Tab-separated table of C-alpha atoms and ligand atoms in Angstrom:
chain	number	residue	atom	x	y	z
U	123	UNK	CA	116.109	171.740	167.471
U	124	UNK	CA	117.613	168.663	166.019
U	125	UNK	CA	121.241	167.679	164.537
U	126	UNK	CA	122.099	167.253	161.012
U	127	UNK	CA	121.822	163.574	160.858
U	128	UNK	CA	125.172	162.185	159.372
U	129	UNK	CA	126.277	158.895	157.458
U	130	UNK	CA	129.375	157.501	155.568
U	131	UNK	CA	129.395	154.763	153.190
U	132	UNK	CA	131.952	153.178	151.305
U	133	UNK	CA	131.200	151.258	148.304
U	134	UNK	CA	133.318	148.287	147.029
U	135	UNK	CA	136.726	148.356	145.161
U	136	UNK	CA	136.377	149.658	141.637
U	137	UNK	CA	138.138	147.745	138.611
U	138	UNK	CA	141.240	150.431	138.503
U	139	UNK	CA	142.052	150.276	142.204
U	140	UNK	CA	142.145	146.525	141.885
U	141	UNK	CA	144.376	146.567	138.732
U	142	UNK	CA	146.221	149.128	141.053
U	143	UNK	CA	146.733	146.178	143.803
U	144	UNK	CA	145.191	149.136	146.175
U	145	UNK	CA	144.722	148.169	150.154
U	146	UNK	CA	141.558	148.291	151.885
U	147	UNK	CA	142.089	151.175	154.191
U	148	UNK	CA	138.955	151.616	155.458
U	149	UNK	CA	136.880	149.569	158.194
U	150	UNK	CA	133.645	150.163	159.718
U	151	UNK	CA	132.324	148.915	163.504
U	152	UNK	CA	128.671	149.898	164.186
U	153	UNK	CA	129.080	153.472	163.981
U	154	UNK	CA	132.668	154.019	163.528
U	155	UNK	CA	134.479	154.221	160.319
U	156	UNK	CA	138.204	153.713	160.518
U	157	UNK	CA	140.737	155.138	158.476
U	158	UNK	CA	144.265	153.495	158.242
U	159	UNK	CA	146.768	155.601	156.400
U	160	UNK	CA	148.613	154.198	153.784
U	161	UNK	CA	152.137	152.581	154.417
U	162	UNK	CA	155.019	153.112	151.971
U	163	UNK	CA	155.631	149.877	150.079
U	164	UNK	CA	158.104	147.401	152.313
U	165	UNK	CA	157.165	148.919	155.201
U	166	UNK	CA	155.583	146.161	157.010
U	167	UNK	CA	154.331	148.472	159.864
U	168	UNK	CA	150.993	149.184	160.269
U	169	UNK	CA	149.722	152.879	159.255
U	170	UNK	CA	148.180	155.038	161.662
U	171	UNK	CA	144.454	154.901	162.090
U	172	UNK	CA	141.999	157.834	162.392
U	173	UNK	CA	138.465	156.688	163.898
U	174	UNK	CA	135.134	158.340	163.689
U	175	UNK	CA	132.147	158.054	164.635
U	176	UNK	CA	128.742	159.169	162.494
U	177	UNK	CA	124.793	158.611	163.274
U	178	UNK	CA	125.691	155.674	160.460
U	179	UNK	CA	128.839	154.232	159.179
U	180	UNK	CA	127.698	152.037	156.105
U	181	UNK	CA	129.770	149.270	155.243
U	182	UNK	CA	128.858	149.153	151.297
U	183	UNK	CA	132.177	147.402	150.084
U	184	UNK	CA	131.504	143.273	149.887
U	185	UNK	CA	128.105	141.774	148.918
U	186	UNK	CA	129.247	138.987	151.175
U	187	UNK	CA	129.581	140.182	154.357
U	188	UNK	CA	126.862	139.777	157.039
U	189	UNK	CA	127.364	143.595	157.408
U	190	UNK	CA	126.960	144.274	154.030
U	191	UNK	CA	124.692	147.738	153.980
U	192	UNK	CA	121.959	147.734	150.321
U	193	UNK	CA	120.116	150.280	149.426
U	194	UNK	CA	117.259	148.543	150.423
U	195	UNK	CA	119.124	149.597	154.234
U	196	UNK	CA	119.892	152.910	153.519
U	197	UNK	CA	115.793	153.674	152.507
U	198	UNK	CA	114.827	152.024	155.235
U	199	UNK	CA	117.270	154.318	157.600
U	200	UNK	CA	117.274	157.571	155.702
U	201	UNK	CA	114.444	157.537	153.335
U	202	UNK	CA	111.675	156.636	156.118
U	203	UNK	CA	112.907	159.517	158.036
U	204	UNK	CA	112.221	161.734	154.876
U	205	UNK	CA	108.788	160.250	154.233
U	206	UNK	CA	108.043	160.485	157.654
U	207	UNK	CA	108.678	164.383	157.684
U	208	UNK	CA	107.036	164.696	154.059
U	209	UNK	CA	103.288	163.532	155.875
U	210	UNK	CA	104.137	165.515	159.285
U	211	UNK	CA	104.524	168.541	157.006
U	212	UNK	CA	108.020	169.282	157.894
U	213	UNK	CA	110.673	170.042	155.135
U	214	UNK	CA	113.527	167.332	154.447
U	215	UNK	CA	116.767	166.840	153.096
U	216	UNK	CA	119.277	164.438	152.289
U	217	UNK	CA	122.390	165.641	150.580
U	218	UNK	CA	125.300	163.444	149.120
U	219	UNK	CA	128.832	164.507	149.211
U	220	UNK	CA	131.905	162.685	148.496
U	221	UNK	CA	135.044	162.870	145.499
U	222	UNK	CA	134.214	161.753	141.707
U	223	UNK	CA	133.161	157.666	141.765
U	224	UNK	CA	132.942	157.392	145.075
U	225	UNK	CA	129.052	156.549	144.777
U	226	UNK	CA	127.100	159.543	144.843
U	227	UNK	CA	124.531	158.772	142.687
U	228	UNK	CA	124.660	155.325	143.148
U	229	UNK	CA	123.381	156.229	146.929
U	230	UNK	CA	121.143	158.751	145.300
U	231	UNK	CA	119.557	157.659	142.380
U	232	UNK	CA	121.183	154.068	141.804
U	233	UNK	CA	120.707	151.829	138.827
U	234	UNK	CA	117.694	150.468	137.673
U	235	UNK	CA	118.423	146.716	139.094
U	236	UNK	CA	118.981	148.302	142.610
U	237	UNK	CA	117.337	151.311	143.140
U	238	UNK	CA	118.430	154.473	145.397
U	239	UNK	CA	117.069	156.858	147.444
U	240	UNK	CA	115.097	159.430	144.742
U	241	UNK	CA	113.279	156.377	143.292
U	242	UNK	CA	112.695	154.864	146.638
U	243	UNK	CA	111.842	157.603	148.711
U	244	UNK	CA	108.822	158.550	145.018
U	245	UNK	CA	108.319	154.597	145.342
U	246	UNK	CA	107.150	155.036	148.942
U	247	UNK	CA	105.436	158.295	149.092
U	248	UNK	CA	102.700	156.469	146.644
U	249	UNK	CA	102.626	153.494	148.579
U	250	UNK	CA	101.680	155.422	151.414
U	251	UNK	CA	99.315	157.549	149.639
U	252	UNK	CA	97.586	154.551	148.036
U	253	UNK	CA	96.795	153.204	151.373
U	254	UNK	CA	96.053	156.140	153.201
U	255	UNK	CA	93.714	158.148	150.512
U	256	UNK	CA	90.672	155.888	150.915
U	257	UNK	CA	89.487	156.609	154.236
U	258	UNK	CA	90.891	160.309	155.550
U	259	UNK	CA	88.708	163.528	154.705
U	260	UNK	CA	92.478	164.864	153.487
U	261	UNK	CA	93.498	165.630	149.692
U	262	UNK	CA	97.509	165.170	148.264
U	263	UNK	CA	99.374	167.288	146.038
U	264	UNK	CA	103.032	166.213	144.282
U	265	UNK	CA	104.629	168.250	142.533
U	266	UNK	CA	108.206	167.832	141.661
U	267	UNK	CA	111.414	169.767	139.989
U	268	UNK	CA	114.477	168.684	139.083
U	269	UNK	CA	117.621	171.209	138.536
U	270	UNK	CA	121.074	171.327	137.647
U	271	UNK	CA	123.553	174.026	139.091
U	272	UNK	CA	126.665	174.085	136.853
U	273	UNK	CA	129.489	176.691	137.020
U	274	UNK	CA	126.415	178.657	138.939
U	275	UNK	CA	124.292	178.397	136.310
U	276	UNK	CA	120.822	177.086	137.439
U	277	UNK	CA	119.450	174.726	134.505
U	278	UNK	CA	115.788	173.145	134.124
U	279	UNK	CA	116.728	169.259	134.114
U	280	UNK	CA	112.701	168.607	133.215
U	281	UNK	CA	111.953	170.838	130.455
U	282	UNK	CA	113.288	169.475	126.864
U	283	UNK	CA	115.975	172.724	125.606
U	284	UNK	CA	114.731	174.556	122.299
U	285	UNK	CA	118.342	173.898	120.911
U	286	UNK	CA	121.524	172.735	122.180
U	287	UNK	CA	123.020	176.239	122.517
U	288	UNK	CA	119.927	177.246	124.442
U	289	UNK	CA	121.453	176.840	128.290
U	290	UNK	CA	118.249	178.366	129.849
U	291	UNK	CA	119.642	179.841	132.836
U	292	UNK	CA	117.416	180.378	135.333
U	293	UNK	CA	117.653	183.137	138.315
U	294	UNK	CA	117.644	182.270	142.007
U	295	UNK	CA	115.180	185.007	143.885
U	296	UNK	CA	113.689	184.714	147.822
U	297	UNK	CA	110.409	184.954	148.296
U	298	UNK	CA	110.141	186.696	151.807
U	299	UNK	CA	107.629	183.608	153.325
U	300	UNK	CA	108.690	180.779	151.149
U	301	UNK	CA	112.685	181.663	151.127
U	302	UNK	CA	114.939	181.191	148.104
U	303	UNK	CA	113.217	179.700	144.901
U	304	UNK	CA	114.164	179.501	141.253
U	305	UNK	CA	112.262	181.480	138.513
U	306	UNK	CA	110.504	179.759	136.282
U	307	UNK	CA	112.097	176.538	137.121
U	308	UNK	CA	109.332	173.549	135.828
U	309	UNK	CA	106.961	172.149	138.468
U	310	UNK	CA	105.227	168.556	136.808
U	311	UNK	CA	102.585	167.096	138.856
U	312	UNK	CA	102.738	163.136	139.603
U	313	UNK	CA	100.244	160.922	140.774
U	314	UNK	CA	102.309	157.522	140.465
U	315	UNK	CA	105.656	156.498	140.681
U	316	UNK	CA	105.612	156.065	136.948
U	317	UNK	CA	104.987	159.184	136.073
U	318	UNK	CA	108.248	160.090	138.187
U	319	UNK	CA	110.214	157.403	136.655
U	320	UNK	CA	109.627	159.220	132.937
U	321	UNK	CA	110.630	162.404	134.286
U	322	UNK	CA	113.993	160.898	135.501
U	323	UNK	CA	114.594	159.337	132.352
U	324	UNK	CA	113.965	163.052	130.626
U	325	UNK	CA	116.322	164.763	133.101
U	326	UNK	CA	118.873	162.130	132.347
U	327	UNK	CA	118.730	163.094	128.560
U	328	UNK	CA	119.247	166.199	129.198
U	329	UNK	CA	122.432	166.325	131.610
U	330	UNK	CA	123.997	163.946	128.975
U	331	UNK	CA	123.439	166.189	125.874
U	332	UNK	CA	123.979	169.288	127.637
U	333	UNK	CA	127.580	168.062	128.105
U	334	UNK	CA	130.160	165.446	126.865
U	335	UNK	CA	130.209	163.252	128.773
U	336	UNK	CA	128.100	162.181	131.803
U	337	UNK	CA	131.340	161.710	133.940
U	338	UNK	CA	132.516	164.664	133.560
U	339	UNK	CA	129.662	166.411	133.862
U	340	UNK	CA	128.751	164.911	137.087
U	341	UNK	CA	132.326	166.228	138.474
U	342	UNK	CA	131.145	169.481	138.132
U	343	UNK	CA	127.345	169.960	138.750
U	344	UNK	CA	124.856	169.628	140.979
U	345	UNK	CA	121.876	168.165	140.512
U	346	UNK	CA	118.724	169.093	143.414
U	347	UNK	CA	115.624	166.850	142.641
U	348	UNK	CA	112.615	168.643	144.936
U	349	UNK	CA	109.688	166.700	145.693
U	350	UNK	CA	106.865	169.779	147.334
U	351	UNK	CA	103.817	167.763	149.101
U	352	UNK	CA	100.942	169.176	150.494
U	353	UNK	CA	97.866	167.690	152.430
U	354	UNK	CA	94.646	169.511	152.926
U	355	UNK	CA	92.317	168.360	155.059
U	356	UNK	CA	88.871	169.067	154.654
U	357	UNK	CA	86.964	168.215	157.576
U	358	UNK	CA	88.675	170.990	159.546
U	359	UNK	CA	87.370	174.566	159.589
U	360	UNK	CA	89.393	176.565	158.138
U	361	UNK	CA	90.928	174.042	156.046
U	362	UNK	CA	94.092	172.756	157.348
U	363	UNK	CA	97.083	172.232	154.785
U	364	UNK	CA	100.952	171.519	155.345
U	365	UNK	CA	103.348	171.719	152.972
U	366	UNK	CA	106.987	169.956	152.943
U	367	UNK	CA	109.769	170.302	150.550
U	368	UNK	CA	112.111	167.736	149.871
U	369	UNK	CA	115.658	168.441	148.688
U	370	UNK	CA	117.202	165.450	147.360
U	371	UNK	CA	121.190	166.360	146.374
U	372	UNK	CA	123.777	165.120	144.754
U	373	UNK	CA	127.054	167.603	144.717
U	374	UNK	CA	129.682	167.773	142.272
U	375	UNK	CA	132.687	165.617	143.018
U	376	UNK	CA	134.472	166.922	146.381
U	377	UNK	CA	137.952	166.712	144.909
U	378	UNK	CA	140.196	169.724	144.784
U	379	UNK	CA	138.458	171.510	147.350
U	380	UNK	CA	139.539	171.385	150.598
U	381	UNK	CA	137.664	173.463	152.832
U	382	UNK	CA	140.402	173.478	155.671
U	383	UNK	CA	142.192	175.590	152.898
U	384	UNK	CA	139.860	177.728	152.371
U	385	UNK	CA	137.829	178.546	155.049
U	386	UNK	CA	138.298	182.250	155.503
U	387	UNK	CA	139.863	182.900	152.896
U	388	UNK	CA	139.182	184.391	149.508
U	389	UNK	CA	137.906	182.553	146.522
U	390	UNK	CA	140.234	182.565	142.954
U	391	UNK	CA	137.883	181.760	140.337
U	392	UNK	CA	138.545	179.328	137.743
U	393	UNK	CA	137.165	176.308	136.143
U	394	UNK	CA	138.754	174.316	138.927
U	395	UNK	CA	137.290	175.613	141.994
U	396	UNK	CA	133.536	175.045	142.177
U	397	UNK	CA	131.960	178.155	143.953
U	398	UNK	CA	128.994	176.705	145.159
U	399	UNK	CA	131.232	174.091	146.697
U	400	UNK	CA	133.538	176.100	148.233
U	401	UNK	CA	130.564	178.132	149.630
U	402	UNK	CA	129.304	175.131	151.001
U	403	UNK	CA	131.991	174.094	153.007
U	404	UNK	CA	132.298	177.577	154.672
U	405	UNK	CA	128.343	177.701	154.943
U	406	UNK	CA	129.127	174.417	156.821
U	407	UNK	CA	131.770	175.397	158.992
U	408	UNK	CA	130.224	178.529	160.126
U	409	UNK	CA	127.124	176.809	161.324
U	410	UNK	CA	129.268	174.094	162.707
U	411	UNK	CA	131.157	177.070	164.696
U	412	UNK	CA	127.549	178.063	165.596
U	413	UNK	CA	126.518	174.470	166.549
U	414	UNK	CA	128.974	174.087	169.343
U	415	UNK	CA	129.201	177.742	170.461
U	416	UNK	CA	132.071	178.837	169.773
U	417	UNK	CA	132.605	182.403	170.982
U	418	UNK	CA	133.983	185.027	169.069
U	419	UNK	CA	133.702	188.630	169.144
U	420	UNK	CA	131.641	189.292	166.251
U	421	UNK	CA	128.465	187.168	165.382
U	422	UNK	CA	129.249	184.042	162.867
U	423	UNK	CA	127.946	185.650	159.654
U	424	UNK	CA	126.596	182.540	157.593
U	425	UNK	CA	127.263	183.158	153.857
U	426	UNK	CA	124.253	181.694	152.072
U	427	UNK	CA	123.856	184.027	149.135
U	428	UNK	CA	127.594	183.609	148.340
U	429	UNK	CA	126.615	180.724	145.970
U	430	UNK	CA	123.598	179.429	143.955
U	431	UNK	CA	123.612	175.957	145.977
U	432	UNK	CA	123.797	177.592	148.937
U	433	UNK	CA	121.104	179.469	148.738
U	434	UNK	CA	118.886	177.338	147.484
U	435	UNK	CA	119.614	175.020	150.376
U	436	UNK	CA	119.039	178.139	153.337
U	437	UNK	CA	116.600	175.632	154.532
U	438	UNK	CA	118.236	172.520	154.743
U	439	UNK	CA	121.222	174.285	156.323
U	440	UNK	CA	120.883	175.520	159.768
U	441	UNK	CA	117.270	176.354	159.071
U	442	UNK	CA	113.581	174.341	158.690
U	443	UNK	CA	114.335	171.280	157.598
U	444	UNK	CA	115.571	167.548	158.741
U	445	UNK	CA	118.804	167.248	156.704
U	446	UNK	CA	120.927	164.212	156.398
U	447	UNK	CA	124.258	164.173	154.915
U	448	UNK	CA	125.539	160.800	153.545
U	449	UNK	CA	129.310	160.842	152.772
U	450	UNK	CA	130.505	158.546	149.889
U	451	UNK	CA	134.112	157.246	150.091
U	452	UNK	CA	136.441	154.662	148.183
U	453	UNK	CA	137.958	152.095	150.528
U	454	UNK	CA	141.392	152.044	148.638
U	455	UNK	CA	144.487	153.307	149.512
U	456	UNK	CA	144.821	155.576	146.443
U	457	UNK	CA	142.084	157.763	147.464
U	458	UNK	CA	143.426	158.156	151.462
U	459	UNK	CA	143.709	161.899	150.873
U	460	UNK	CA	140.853	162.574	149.310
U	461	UNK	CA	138.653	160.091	151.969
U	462	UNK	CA	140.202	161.568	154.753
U	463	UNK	CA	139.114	165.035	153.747
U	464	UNK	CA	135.106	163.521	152.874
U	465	UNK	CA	135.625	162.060	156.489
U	466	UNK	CA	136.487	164.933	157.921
U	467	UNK	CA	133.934	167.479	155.911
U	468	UNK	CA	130.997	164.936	157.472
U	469	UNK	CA	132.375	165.083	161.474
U	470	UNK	CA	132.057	169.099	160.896
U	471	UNK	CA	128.301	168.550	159.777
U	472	UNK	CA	127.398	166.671	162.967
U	473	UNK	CA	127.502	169.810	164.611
U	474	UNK	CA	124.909	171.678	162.588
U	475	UNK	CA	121.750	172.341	164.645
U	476	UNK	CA	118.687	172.743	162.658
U	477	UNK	CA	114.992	174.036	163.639
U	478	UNK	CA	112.096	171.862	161.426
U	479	UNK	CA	108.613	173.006	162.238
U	480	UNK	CA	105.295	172.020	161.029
U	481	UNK	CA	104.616	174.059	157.605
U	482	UNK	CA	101.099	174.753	158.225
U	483	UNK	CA	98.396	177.614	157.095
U	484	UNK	CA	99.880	179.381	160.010
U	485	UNK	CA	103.483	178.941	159.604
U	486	UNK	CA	103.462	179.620	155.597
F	69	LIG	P1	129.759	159.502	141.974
F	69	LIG	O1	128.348	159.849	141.654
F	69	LIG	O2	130.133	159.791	143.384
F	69	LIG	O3	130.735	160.104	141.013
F	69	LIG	P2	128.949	156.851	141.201
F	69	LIG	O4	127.738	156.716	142.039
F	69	LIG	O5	128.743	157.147	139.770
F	69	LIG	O6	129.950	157.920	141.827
F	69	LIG	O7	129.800	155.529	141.391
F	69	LIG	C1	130.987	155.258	140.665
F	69	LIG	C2	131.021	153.785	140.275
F	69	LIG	O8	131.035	152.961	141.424
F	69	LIG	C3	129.807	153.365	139.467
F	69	LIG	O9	130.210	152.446	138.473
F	69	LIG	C4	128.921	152.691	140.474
F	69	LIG	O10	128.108	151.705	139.888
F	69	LIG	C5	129.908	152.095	141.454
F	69	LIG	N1	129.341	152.112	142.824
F	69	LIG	C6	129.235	153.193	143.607
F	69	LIG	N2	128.679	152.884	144.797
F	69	LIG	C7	128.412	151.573	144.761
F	69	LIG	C8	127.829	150.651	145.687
F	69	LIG	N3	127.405	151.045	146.895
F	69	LIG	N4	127.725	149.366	145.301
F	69	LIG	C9	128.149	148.963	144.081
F	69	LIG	N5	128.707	149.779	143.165
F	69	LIG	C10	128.844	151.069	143.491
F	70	LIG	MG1	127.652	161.096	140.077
């Protein structure tokens, strides 16, 4: 049994909130990330603040400080954790959440001059394998996918469309061993980090022509990158193999959804409210419910299968895996709803208790 690990970073001021003379509301101490609500303009008292505290509060915001949190910080906190349960055989996951621009995929994936987790985390599986490979009596297998879940519509990120107006939606079925998978959904084999690179700069031709704009298609989707690694070993009789999946997640832009709101009760559809978010957050606050036993009559009934992403992350959620959620927040003013609401989203995921094991011939 082990927690969701949890972590909150904010990133610096962007161009707008400076024009916008916007207030740095939020402030970080080891753990703890403070949020200071916003005072009305001539009102020279200080706002309220609303602490809490996270397995990591990253302070992301000035270059400068001796605080400062880099990416290169972040790997070395997160991602080693991840390759670390890739080679015990355990499943991972590390899932980003947090509104529009408030560095999602910066944390995840990250520019080329400073690198994020996906790239880092492919970067240091084949280290590792290049050093270890030599002397063990033990084979490796990578295989990744890469998918896109838009207005729950699973899409192959890795596999160049036939024509524009071709969506290729895939389905989502469960295997009753394996769990939830996606039907033909691509699987490429990579022996470098190369060969992983190319495939990231396929996937990101295809979310930009699938929509019009990379922005605003970001808002909206979901994107899981999956890394599956096995290890055989052959000097044991029968042969001994594990297998770990890694989710790697970046969500659609948090904003509008406000899972205080509606936890419990019933989903409108519409272009503005993203199911698979929505789903998410009551996924999350069930297991949270579950996490610190609260007692109710009935049993807490955890709706997975209510949405695509959801289902597709059973695992990572309450189930085999060692999931970390890193929240992504602005530090200005403008944004103190919307930050407050991330903030609050990531203390409910502390309390989700997961149960990794070993995938091995016996457990598969
Ligand atoms: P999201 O994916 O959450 O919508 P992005 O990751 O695209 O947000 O970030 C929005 C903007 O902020 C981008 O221009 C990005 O370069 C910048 N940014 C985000 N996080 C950081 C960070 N930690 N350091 C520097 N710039 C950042
Ligand atoms: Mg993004």
């Amino acid at each position: 049994m082990t927690s969701v690990r949890v972590a909150v970073r904010v990133r610096p001021l962007n161009k707008r909130e400076k024009q916008l003379s916007s207030k740095v509301i939020i402030h970080m101490k080891e753990k703890t990330t403070t949020i200071q609500k916003p005072t009305v303009r001539g009102d020279e008292l200080k706002g309220v603040g609303k602490t809490f505290s996270y397995d990591f509060s990253y302070d992301s915001s000035d270059r400068r400080s001796p605080t400062f949190a880099s990416q290169e910080k972040i790997f070395r906190d997160l991602g080693f954790e991840v390759l670390k349960a890739a080679f015990e055989g355990c499943n991972a996951c590390v899932i980003a959440y947090g509104q529009t621009g408030s560095g999602k995929s910066y944390t995840m994936m990250g520019p080329s001059h400073d690198k994020g987790l996906i790239p880092r985390i492919c970067e240091g599986l084949f280290w590792e394998l290049s050093h270890r490979s030599k002397s063990d009596a033990v084979t490796f297998h990578t295989e990744v996918s890469y998918l896109e879940i838009c207005n729950e519509r699973v899409q192959d990120l890795l596999k160049k469309r036939a024509s524009p107006a071709d969506d290729g939606g895939l389905s989502v079925r469960e295997h009753p061993r394996h769990g939830p998978y996606v039907e033909n959904l691509s699987k490429h084999v990579v022996q470098s980090y190369s060969e992983v690179e190319s495939l990231i700069i396929l996937a990101n031709a295809n979310r930009t022509t699938a929509s019009r704009g990379v922005n605003d298609f970001s808002r909206r989707s979901h994107a899981i990158f999956t890394i599956m690694f096995t290890q055989v070993w052959f000097d044991a009789e029968p042969l001994y193999e594990t297998v770990s999946k890694i989710h790697l997640v970046d969500l659609a832009g948090s904003e509008k959804v406000d899972p205080t709101r509606t936890v419990g009760g019933r989903l409108k559809e519409s272009a503005d409210i993203n199911k698979s978010l929505v789903t998410l957050g009551h996924v999350i606050s069930a297991l949270a419910d579950l996490g610190v036993g609260v007692s109710t009559t009935k049993p807490i009934f955890i709706p997975y299968r209510d949405s695509v992403l959801t289902w597709l992350l059973k695992d990572s959620l309450g189930g085999n895996s060692k999931t970390t959620m890193i929240a992504t927040v602005s530090p200005a003013d403008v944004n103190y709803m919307e930050t407050l609401n991330t903030l609050r989203f990531a203390s409910r995921a502390k309390n989700i208790v997961n149960s990794p094991i070993v995938n091995d011939n016996g457990s598969m």
